[in-house]
Coordinates of C-alpha atoms in Angstrom, one line a residue:
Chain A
X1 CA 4.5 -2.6 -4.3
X2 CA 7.2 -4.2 -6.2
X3 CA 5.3 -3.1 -9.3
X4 CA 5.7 0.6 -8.2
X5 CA 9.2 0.0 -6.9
X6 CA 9.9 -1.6 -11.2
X7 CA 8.7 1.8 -12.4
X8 CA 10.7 4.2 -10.0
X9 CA 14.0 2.2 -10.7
X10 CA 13.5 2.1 -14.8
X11 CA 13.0 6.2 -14.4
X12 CA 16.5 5.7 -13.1
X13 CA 16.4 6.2 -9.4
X14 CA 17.9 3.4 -7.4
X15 CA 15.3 1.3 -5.6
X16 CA 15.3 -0.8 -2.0
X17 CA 11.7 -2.0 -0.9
X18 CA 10.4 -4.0 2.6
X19 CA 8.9 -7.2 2.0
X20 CA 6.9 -9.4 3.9
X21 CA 6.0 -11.8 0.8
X22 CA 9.3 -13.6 -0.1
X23 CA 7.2 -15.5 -2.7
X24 CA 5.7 -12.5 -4.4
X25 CA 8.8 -10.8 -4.6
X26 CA 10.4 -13.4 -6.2
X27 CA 7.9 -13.2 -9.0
X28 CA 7.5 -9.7 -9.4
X29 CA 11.4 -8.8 -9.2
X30 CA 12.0 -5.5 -7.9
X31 CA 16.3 -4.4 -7.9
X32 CA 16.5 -5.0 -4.1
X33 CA 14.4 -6.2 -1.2
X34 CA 14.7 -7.1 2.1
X35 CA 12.6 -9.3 3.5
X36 CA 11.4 -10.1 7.3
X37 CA 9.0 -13.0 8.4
X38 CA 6.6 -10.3 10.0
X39 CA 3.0 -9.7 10.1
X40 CA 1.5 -7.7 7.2
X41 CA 1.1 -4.4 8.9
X42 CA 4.7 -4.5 10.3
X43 CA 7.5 -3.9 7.5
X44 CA 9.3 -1.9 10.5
X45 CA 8.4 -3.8 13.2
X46 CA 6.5 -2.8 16.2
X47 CA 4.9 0.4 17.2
X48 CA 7.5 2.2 19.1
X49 CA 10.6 0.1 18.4
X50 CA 12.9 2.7 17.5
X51 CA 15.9 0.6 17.4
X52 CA 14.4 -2.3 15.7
X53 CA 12.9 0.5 13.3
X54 CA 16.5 2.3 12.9
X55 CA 17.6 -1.2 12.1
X56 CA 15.6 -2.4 9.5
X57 CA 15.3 1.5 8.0
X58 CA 19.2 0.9 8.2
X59 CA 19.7 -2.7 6.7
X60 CA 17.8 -1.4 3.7
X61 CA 18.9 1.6 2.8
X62 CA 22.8 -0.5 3.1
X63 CA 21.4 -2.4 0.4
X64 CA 21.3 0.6 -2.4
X65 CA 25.1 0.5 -1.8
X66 CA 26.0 -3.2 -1.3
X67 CA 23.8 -4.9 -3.3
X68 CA 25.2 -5.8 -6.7
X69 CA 23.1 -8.5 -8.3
X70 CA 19.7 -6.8 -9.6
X71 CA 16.8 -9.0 -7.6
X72 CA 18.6 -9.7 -4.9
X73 CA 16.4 -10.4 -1.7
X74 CA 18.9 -9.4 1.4
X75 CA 17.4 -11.7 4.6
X76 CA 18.7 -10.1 7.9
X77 CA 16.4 -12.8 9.6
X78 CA 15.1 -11.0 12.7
X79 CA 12.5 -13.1 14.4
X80 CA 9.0 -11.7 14.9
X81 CA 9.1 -10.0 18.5
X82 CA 12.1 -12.6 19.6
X83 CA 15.2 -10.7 18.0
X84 CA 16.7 -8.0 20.3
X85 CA 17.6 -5.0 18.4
X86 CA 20.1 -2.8 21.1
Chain B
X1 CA -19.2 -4.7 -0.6
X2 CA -21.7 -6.4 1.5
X3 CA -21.7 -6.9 5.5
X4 CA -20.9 -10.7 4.8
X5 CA -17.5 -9.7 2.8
X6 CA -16.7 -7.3 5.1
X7 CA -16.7 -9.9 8.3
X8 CA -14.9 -12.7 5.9
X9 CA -12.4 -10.2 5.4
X10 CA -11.6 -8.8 8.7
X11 CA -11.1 -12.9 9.5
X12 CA -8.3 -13.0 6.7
X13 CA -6.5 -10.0 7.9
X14 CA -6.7 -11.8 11.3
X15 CA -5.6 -15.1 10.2
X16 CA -3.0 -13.5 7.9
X17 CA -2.0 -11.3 10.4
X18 CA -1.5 -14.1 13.2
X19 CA 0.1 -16.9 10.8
X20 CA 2.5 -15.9 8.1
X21 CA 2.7 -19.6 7.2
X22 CA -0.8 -18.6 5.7
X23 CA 0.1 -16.0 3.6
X24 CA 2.6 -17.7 2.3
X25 CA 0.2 -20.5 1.2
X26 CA -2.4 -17.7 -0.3
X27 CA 0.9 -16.2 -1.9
X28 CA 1.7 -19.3 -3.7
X29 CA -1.8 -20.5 -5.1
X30 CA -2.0 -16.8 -6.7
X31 CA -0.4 -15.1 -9.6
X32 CA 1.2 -12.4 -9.6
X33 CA 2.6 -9.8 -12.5
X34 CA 5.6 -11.8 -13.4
X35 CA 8.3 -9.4 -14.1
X36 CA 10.9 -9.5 -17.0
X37 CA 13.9 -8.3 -16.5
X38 CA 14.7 -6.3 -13.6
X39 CA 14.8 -2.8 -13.7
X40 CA 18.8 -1.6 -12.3
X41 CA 20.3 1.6 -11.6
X42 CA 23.3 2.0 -9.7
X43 CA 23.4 4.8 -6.4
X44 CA 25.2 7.5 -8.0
X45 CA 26.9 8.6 -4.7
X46 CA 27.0 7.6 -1.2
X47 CA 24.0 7.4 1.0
X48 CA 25.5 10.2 2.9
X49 CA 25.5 12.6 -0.1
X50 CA 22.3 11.2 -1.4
X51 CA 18.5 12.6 -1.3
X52 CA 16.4 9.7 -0.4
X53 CA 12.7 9.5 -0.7
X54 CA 9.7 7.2 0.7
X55 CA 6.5 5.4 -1.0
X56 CA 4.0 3.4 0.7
X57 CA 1.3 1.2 -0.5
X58 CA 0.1 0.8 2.8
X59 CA -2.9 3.6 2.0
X60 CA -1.2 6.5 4.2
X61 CA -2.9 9.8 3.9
X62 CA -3.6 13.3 5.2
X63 CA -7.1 13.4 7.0
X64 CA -7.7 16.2 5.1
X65 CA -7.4 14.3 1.8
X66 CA -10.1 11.7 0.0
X67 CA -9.5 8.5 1.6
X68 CA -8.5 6.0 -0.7
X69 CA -11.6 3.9 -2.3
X70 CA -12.4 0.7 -0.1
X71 CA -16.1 -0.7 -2.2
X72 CA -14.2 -1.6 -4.9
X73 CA -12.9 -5.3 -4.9
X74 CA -10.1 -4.6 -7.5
X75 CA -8.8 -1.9 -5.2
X76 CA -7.9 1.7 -6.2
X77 CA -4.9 2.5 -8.1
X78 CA -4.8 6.2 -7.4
X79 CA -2.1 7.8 -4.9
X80 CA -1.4 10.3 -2.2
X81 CA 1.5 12.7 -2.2
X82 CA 1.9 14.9 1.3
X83 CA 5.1 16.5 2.8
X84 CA 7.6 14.9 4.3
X85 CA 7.6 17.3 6.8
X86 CA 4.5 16.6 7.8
X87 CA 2.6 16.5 11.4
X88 CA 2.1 12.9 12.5
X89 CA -1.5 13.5 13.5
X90 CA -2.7 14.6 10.6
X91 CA -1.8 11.4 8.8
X92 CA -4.6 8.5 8.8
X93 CA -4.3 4.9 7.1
X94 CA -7.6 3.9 4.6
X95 CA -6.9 0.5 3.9
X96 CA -8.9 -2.7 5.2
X97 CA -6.8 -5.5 3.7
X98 CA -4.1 -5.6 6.3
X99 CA -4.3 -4.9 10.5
X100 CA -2.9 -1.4 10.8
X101 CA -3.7 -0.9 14.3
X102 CA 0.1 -0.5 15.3
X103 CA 0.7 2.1 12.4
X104 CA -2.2 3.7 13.6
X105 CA -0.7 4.3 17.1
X106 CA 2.9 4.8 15.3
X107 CA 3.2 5.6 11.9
X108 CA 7.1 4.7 12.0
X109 CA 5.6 1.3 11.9
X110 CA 4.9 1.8 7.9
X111 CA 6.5 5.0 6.8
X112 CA 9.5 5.5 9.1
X113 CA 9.4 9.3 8.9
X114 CA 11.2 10.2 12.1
X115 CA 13.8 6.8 11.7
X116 CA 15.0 8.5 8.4
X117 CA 15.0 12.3 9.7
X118 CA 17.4 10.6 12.7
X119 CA 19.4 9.0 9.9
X120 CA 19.3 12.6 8.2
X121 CA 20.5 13.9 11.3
X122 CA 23.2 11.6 11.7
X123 CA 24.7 12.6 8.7
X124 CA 24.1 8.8 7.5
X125 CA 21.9 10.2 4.4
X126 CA 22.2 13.4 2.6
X127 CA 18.7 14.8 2.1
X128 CA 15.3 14.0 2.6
X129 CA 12.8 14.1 -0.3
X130 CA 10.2 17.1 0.3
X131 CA 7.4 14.4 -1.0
X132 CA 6.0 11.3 0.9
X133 CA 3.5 9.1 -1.9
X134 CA 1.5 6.8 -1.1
X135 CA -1.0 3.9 -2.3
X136 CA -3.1 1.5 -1.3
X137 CA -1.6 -2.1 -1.9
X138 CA -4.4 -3.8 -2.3
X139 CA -4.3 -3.2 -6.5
X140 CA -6.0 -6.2 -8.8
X141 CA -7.8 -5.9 -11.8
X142 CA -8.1 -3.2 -14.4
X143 CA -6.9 -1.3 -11.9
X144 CA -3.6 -2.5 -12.3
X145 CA -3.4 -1.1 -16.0
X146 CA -3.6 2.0 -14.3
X147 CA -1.4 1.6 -11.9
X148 CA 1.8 0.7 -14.7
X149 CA 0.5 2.8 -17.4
X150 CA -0.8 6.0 -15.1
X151 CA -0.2 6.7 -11.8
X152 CA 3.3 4.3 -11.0
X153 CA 5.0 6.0 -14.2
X154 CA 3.9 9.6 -12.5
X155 CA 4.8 9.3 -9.0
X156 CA 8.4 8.1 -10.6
X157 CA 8.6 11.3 -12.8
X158 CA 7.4 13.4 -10.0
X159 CA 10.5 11.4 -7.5
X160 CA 13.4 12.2 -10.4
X161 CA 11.8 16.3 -10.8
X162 CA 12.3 16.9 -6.9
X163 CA 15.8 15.4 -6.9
X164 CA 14.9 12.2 -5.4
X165 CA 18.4 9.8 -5.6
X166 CA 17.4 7.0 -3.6
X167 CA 13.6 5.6 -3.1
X168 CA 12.9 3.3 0.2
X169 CA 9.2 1.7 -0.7
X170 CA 7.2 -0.3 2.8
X171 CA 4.0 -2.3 1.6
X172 CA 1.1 -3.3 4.4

């Protein structure tokens, strides 16, 4: 994904991308990520979640206008099925 | 791929699934496309003036379309594009390198459509884009020489031609 994510961003549209793979994204270097200790399957959470989905949907999009360092990996750190999202 | 693959790898997307610790252990003992550089461009305008798209790789498609190509090992670089406004049951995933069974009883679980039609609605965002794309992560290969040189580059031209000023990507 952060391959496609590369390509979008040097066409010049501003980028933010889920990721469940801190490692991989640190190699492949996309301009922004945000990345939760989920399940693969589960960049939004759970299946009918809506504010945990709002949230994260939220927390990323924040990052096209706060982040300022390109590759920077924004960890909100909401545990898997632990954090409550109100 | 034989029955023998198939059962190893619905094990892995188990095991993967129910330990991230695991993932992150098959993460590290592979390589990945190192990349140089990284790729920046500034949001023009606030999100709330903005037009903001969504890509997938996690192999989202309309029933109606070919479903993305499972018997090859190295994946399938090609990609789905279907409207944003689109009906929720006419979606379906193809992809059997990750457990989608939660996306498959709510798609927001992948591609948040209805989250970011609320945040439309809100007047957090500006605009929606009219296009939803979407591949299938699971990209190794010579397939990946497609995937830079062909179909990334043309899903990016298509996003800047329909106005597309922001890009949220989800993978599996």
């Amino acid at each position: 994904m952060g391959l496609i994510q590369r390509t979008i961003e040097a066409k010049g549209i501003p980028t933010v991308g889920i990721t469940l793979q801190k490692e991989v994204t640190e190699q492949v270097k996309p301009a922004r990520a945000l990345y939760l200790r989920y399940p693969f399957g589960h960049p939004l959470g759970e299946a009918f979640h809506v504010n945990q989905q709002r949230t994260i949907l939220l927390e990323a999009l924040k990052g096209l206008e706060t982040i300022r360092n390109p590759g920077t990996i924004l960890e909100p750190g909401y545990a898997w099925r632990r954090h409550r999202f109100d | 791929m034989g029955k023998l693959d198939d059962l190893k790898n619905t094990l892995l997307v188990q095991a993967f699934k129910h330990s991230p610790w695991l993932a992150e252990r098959w993460a590290r003992s592979h390589q990945f496309v190192e990349g140089k550089g990284i790729p920046w461009t500034p949001l023009r305008k606030p999100l709330r003036e903005s037009c903001v798209a969504m890509v997938t790789t996690a192999g989202v498609h309309l029933k109606s379309q070919p479903p993305f190509n499972m018997e090859d090992p190295d994946g399938d670089a090609t990609f789905r594009a279907f409207p944003t406004q689109v009906e929720k049951g006419d979606l379906t995933i193809t992809h059997k390198y990750y457990d989608h069974s939660a996306a498959d009883r709510d798609i927001n679980v992948v591609l948040p459509v209805d989250r970011l039609q609320e945040l439309k609605d809100k007047g957090i965002i500006g605009e929606i884009a009219p296009t939803l794309y979407s591949f299938m992560g699971h990209i190794d290969g010579p397939h990946l020489e497609t995937l830079m040189e062909e179909t990334a580059p043309e899903v990016a031209d298509r996003l800047v031609r329909e106005g597309a000023e922001a890009v949220f990507l989800t993978p599996t």
